[in-house]
GROMACS .gro file of C-alpha atoms in nm:
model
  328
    1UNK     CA    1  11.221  15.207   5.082
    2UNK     CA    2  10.948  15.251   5.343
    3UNK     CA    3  10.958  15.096   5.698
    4UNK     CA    4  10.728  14.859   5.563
    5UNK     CA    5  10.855  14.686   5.282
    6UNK     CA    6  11.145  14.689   5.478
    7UNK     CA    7  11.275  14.321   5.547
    8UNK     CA    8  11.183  14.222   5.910
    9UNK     CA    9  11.407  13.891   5.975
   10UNK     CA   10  11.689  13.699   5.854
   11UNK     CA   11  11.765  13.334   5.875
   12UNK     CA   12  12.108  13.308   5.857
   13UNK     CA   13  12.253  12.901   5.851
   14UNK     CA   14  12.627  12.904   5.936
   15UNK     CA   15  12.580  12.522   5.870
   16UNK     CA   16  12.315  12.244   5.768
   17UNK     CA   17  12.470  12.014   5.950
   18UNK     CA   18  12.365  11.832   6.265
   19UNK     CA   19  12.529  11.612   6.547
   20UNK     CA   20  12.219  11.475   6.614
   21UNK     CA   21  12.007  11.198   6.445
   22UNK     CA   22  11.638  11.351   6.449
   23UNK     CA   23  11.306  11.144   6.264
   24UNK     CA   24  11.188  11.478   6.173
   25UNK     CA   25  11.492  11.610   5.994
   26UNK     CA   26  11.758  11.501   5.801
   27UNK     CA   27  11.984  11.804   5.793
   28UNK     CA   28  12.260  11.548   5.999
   29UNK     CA   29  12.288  11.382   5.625
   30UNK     CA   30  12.412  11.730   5.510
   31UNK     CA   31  12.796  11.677   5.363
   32UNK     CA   32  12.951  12.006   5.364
   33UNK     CA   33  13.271  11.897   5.342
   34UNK     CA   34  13.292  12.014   4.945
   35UNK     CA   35  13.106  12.367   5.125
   36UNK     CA   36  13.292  12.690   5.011
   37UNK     CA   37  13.190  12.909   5.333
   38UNK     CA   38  13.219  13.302   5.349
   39UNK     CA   39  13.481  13.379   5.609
   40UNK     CA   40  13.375  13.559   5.920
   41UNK     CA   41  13.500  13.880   5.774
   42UNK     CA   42  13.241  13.817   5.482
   43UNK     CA   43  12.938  13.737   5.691
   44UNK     CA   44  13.028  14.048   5.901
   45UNK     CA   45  13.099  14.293   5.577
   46UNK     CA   46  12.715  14.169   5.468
   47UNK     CA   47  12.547  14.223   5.759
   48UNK     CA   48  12.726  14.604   5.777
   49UNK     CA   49  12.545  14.643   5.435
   50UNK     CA   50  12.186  14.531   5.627
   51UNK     CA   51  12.190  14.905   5.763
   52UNK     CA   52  11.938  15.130   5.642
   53UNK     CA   53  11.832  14.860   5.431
   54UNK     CA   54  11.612  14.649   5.693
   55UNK     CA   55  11.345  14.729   5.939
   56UNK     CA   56  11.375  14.920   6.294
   57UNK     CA   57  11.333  14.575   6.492
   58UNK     CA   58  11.546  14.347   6.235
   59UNK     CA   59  11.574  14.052   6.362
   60UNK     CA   60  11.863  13.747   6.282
   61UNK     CA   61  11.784  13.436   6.342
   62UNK     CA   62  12.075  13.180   6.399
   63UNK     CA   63  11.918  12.879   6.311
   64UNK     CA   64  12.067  12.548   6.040
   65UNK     CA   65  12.144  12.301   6.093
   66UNK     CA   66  12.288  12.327   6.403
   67UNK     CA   67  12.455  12.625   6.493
   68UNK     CA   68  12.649  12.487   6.788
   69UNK     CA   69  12.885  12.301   6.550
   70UNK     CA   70  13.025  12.638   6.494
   71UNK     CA   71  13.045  12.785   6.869
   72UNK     CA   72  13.330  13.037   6.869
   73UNK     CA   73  13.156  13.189   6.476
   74UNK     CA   74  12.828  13.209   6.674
   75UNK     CA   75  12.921  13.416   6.967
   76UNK     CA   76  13.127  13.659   6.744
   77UNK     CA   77  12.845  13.670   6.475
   78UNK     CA   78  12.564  13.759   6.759
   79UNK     CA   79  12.806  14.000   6.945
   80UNK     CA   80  12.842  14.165   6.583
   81UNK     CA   81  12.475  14.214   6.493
   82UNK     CA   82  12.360  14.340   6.849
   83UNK     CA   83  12.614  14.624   6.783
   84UNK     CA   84  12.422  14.709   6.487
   85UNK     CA   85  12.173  14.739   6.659
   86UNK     CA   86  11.962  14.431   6.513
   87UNK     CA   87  11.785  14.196   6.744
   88UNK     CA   88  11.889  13.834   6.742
   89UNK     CA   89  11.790  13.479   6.841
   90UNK     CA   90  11.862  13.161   6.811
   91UNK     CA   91  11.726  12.810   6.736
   92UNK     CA   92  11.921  12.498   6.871
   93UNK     CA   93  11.889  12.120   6.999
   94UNK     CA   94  12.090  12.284   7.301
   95UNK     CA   95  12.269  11.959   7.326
   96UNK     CA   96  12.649  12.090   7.372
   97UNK     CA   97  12.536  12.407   7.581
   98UNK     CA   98  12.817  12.400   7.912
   99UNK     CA   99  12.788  12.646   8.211
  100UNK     CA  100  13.067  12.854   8.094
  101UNK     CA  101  12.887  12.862   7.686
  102UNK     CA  102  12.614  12.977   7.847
  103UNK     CA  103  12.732  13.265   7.992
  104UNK     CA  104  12.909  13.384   7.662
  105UNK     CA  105  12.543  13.361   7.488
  106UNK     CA  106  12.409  13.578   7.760
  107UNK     CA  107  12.734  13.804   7.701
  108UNK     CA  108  12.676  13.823   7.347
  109UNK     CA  109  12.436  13.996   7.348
  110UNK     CA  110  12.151  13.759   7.264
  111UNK     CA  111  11.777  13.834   7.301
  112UNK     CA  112  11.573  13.516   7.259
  113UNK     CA  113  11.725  13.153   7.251
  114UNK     CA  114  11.485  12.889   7.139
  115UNK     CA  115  11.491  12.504   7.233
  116UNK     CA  116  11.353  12.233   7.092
  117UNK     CA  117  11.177  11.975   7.346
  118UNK     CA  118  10.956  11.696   7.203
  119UNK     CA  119  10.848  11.520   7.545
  120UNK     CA  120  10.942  11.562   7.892
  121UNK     CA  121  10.969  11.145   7.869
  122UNK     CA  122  11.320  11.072   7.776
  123UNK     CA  123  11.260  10.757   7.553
  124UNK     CA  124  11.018  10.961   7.327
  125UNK     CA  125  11.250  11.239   7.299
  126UNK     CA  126  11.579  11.042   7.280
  127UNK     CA  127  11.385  10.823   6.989
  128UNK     CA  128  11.321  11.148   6.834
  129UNK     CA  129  11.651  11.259   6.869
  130UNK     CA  130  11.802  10.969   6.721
  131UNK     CA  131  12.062  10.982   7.028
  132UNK     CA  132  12.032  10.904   7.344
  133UNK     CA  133  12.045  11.141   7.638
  134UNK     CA  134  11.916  11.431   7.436
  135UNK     CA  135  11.647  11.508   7.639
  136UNK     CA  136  11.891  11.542   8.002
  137UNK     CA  137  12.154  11.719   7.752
  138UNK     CA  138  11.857  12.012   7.699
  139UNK     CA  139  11.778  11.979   8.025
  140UNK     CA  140  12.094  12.057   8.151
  141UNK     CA  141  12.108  12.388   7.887
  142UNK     CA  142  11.829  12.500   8.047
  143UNK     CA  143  11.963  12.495   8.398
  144UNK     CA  144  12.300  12.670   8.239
  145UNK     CA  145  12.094  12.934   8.065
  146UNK     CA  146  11.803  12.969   8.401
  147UNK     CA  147  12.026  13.222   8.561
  148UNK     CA  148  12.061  13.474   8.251
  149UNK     CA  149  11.682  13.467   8.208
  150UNK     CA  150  11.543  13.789   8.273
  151UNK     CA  151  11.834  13.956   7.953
  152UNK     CA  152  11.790  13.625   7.756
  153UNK     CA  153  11.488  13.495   7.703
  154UNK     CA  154  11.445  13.138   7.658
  155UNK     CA  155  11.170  12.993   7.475
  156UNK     CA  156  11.095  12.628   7.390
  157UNK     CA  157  10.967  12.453   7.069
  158UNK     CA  158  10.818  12.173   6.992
  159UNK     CA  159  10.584  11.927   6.758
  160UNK     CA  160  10.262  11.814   6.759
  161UNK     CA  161  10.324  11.441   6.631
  162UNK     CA  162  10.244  11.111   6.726
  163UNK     CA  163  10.478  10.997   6.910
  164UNK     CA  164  10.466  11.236   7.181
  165UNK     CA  165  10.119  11.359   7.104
  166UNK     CA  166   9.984  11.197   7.442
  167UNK     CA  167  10.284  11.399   7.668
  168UNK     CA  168  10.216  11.779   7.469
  169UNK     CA  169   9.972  11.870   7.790
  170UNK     CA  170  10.251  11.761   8.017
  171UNK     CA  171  10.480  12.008   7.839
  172UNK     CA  172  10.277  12.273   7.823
  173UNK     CA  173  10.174  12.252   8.194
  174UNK     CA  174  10.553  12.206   8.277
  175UNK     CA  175  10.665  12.517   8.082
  176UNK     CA  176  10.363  12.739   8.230
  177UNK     CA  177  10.520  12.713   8.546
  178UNK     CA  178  10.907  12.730   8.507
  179UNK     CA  179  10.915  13.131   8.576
  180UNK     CA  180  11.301  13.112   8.328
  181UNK     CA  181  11.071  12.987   8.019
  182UNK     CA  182  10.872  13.233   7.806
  183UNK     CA  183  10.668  12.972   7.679
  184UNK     CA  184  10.612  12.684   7.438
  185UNK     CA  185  10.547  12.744   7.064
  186UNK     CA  186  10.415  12.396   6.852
  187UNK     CA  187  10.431  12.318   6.487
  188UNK     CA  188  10.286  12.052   6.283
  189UNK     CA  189  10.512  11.744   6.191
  190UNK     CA  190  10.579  11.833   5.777
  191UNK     CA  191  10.804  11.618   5.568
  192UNK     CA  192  11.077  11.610   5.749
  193UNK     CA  193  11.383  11.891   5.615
  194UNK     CA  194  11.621  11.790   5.385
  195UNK     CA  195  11.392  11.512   5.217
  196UNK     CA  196  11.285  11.464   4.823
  197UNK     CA  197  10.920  11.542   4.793
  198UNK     CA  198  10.705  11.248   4.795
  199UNK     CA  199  10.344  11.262   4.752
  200UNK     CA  200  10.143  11.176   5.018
  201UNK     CA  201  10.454  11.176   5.248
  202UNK     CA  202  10.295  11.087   5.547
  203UNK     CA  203  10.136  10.743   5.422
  204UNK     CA  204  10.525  10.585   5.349
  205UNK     CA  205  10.681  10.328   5.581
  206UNK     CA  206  10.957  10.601   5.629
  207UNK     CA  207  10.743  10.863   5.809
  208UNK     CA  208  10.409  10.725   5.872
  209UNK     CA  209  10.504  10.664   6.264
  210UNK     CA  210  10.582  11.021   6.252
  211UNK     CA  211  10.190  11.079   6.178
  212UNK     CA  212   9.893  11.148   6.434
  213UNK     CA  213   9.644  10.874   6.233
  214UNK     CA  214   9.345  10.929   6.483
  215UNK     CA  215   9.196  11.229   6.400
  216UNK     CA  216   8.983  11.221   6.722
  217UNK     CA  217   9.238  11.185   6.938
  218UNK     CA  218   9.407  11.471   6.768
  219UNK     CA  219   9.140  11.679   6.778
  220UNK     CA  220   9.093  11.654   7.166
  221UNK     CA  221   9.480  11.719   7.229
  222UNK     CA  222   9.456  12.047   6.988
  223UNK     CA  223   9.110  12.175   7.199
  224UNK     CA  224   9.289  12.117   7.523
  225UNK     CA  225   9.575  12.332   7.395
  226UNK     CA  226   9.347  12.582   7.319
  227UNK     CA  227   9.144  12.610   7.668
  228UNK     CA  228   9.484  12.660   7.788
  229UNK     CA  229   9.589  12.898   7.559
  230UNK     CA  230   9.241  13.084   7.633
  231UNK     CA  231   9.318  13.060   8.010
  232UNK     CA  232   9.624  13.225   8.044
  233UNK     CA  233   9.900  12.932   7.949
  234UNK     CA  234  10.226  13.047   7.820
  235UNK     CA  235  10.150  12.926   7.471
  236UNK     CA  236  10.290  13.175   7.163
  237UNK     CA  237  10.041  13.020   6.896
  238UNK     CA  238   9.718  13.178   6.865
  239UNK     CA  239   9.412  13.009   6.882
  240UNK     CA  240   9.347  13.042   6.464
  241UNK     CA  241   9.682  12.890   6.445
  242UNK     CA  242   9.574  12.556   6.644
  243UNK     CA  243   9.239  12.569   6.408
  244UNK     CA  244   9.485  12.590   6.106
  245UNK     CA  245   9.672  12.255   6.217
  246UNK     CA  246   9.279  12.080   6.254
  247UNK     CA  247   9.235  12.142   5.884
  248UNK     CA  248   9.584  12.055   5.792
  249UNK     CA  249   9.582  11.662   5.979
  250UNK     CA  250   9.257  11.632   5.779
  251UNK     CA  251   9.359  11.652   5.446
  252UNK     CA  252   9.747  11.728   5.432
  253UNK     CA  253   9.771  11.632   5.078
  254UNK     CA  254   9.464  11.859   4.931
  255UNK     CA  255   9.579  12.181   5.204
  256UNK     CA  256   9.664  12.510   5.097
  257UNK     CA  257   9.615  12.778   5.301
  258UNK     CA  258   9.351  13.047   5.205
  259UNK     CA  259   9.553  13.352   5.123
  260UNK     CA  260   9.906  13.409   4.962
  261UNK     CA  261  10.259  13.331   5.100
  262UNK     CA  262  10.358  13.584   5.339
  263UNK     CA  263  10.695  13.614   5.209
  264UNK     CA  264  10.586  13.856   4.952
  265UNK     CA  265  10.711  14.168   4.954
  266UNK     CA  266  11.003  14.038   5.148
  267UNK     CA  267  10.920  14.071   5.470
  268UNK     CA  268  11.197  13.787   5.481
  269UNK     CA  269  11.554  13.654   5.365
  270UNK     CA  270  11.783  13.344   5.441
  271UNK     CA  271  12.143  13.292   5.393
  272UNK     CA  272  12.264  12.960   5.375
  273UNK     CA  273  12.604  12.807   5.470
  274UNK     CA  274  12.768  12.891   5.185
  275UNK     CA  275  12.679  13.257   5.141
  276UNK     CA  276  12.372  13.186   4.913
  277UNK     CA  277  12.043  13.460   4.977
  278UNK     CA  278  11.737  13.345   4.912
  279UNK     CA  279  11.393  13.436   4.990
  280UNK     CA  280  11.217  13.156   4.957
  281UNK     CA  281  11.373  12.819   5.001
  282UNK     CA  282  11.207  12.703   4.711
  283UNK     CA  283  11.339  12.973   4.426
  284UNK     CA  284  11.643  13.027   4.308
  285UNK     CA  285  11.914  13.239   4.494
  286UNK     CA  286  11.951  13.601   4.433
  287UNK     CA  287  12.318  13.575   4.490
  288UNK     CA  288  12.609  13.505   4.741
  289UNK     CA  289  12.678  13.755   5.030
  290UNK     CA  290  13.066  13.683   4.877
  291UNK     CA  291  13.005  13.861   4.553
  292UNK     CA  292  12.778  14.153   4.699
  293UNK     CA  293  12.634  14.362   4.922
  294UNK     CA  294  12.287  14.334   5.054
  295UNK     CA  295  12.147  14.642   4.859
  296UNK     CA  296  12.255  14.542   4.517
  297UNK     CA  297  12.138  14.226   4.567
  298UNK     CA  298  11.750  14.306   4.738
  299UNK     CA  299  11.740  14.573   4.420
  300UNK     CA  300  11.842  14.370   4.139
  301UNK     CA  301  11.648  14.239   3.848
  302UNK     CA  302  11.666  13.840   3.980
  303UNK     CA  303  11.485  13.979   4.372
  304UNK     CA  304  11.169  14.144   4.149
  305UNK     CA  305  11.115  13.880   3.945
  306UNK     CA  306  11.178  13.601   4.221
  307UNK     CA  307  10.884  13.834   4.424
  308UNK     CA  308  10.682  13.821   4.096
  309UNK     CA  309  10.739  13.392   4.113
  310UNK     CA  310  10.635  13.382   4.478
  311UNK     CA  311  10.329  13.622   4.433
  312UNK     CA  312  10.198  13.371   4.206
  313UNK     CA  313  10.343  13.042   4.362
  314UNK     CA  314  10.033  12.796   4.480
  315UNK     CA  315  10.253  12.523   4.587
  316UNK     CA  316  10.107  12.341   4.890
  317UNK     CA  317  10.386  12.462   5.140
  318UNK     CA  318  10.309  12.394   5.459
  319UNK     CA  319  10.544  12.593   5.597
  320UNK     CA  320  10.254  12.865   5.611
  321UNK     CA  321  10.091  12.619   5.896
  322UNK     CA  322  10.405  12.670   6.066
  323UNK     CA  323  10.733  12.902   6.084
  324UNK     CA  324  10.527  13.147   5.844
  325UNK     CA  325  10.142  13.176   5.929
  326UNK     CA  326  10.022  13.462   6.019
  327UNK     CA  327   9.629  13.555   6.122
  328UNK     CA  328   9.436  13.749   5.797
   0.00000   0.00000   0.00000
C-alpha cells in the first residue's frame, strides 16, 4: 500500500460516556454498563498491528465520550502509541484534569491536547455544560497543563451557536494572546451526538435555542472571524471553512457539500468502546479489534465494499462542515 492510501488518523473511544450534561451532546445518556470492552492488552495487541499498515505521521486521537472516565487506560494507551512511533492527541471537557494528571499527560508522551471552551462567561458555558463550574474546572486544566506547553500543545475548541455567539470574539481575542494556547478551532452546532435523526432538527423545541436564527447577526460574527483570521489571529479554520458555515446556517436542511466525503479511500478509521472499527460512523463495522488484527480487517471483503458504500453515499452529513472538511 502506498504512503497515500495509507490511513492518516484514528479515533479511538475508550468510552461514550460523559460526566457532564452538555445541550450539544448526549453521549452522558450512553449506558455501557452491558459494554463488553477489549482489555488493555487487546487495544495494545491492535495498535502493534497499525505498523506498516498506516501513514508516516499516524495520528490517534483519544476522543469519546469522555476519555477522562478512564484516566489510568489513557496514560498507558498514549505512552503505548508514542513508542510506536504514532503521534497522538486528545479531545476532552478537561473537567477532572489535577496538577499531578497533568504532568502524567505531558509524561506520556502526548503531542496535542484539545479543550473544549464555549464562552469565557461562566453562565453560558456552565448552561452548556449542563453542570455548573465547568467553565473554572477548564480553566483550572489549563493552568495545570500551561507549564508543559512548549512539548504539549494545547489547543482549544469551540462552537459557533447561539448562545454564546455574541462572546466567540471575546474568545478568540483571549486565546490570541495566551502565549500556552495554539489557538482556537470552531465548528458549527449539528444535531447534537448521540440523537435520532429528525428532520429539520434545528426547528424542534429540543434544540432550537441551540440555533443562531438571525442570519445577519451571524453573518457579521463569521466576517469578524475572518478579518482576524486574515490578520494574523491564532485561528486553525481557514477562511473557505468560515464561508462553508455561511452556506450551511442558510439552508441546513437542503446542504450538501459540493464534492465527495473525504473519508474515501480511508484516509480514516474509528474504534469504538467496545472494540468495533468503523470508517464511517454511519456504515456498518468492519469488525472488532478482539477478533483481528488491523491488516486483515482494512483488506477484507466488508472494508472494499464499505469504501464502495461511502464513494457513493450523498447523505447530508454535516460532519464535512466540521471535523472532516477539507479545501478542494
Amino acid at each position: 500500500m502506498s504512503e497515500n492510501n495509507k490511513p492518516r488518523m484514528c479515533n479511538l473511544s475508550i468510552t461514550l460516556g460523559c460526566m457532564l450534561r452538555c445541550k450539544i451532546c448526549y453521549h452522558w445518556q450512553c449506558d455501557e454498563k452491558n459494554t463488553v470492552r477489549p482489555i488493555l492488552q487487546q487495544w495494545k495487541d491492535f495498535l502493534i498491528s497499525l505498523k506498516g499498515h498506516v501513514a508516516s505521521d499516524f495520528t490517534v486521537v483519544f476522543g469519546g465520550g469522555e476519555p477522562l472516565l478512564f484516566p489510568e487506560m489513557l496514560i498507558e494507551l498514549v505512552t503505548f502509541c508514542c513508542g510506536l512511533g504514532f503521534r497522538t492527541a486528545l479531545a476532552t471537557s478537561g473537567h477532572t484534569i489535577t496538577k499531578t494528571y497533568a504532568r502524567s499527560l505531558s509524561e506520556s508522551g502526548l503531542n496535542n491536547i484539545d479543550l473544549t471552551i464555549f464562552s469565557l462567561n461562566s453562565k453560558t458555558h456552565d448552561y452548556v455544560r449542563g453542570v455548573p463550574g465547568s467553565l473554572q474546572r477548564v480553566l483550572e486544566a489549563i493552568e495545570y497543563l500551561g507549564p508543559f506547553s512548549e512539548k504539549l500543545k494545547i489547543g482549544i475548541n469551540t462552537i459557533i451557536m447561539k448562545p454564546s455567539l455574541h462572546e466567540l470574539l471575546e474568545l478568540t481575542d483571549w486565546v490570541n494572546q495566551d502565549r500556552r494556547l495554539t489557538g482556537v478551532y470552531y465548528q458549527a452546532i449539528t444535531r447534537p451526538f448521540h440523537t435520532p435523526f429528525v428532520e429539520d432538527w434545528h426547528k424542534t423545541e429540543q434544540y432550537q435555542a441551540l440555533w443562531p436564527d438571525n442570519q445577519y447577526e451571524f453573518e457579521k460574527i463569521i466576517d469578524a472571524l475572518i478579518i482576524k483570521k486574515k490578520n494574523g489571529h491564532h485561528i486553525a479554520n481557514p477562511v473557505s471553512q468560515f464561508e462553508l458555515f455561511k452556506a450551511f446556517f442558510r439552508n441546513p436542511s437542503g446542504f450538501i457539500k459540493p464534492y465527495r466525503c473525504n473519508l474515501v479511500g480511508g484516509k480514516f478509521f474509528g474504534i469504538n468502546s467496545d472494540g468495533s472499527v468503523y470508517m464511517c460512523p454511519y456504515f456498518k463495522s468492519l469488525g472488532k479489534i478482539t477478533d483481528t488484527d488491523f491488516n486483515q480487517l482494512w483488506s477484507s471483503l466488508r472494508c472494499n465494499q464499505v469504501k464502495e458504500e461511502i464513494a457513493q453515499c450523498k447523505t447530508n452529513c454535516h460532519h464535512l462542515v466540521n471535523c472532516w472538511y477539507e479545501e478542494d
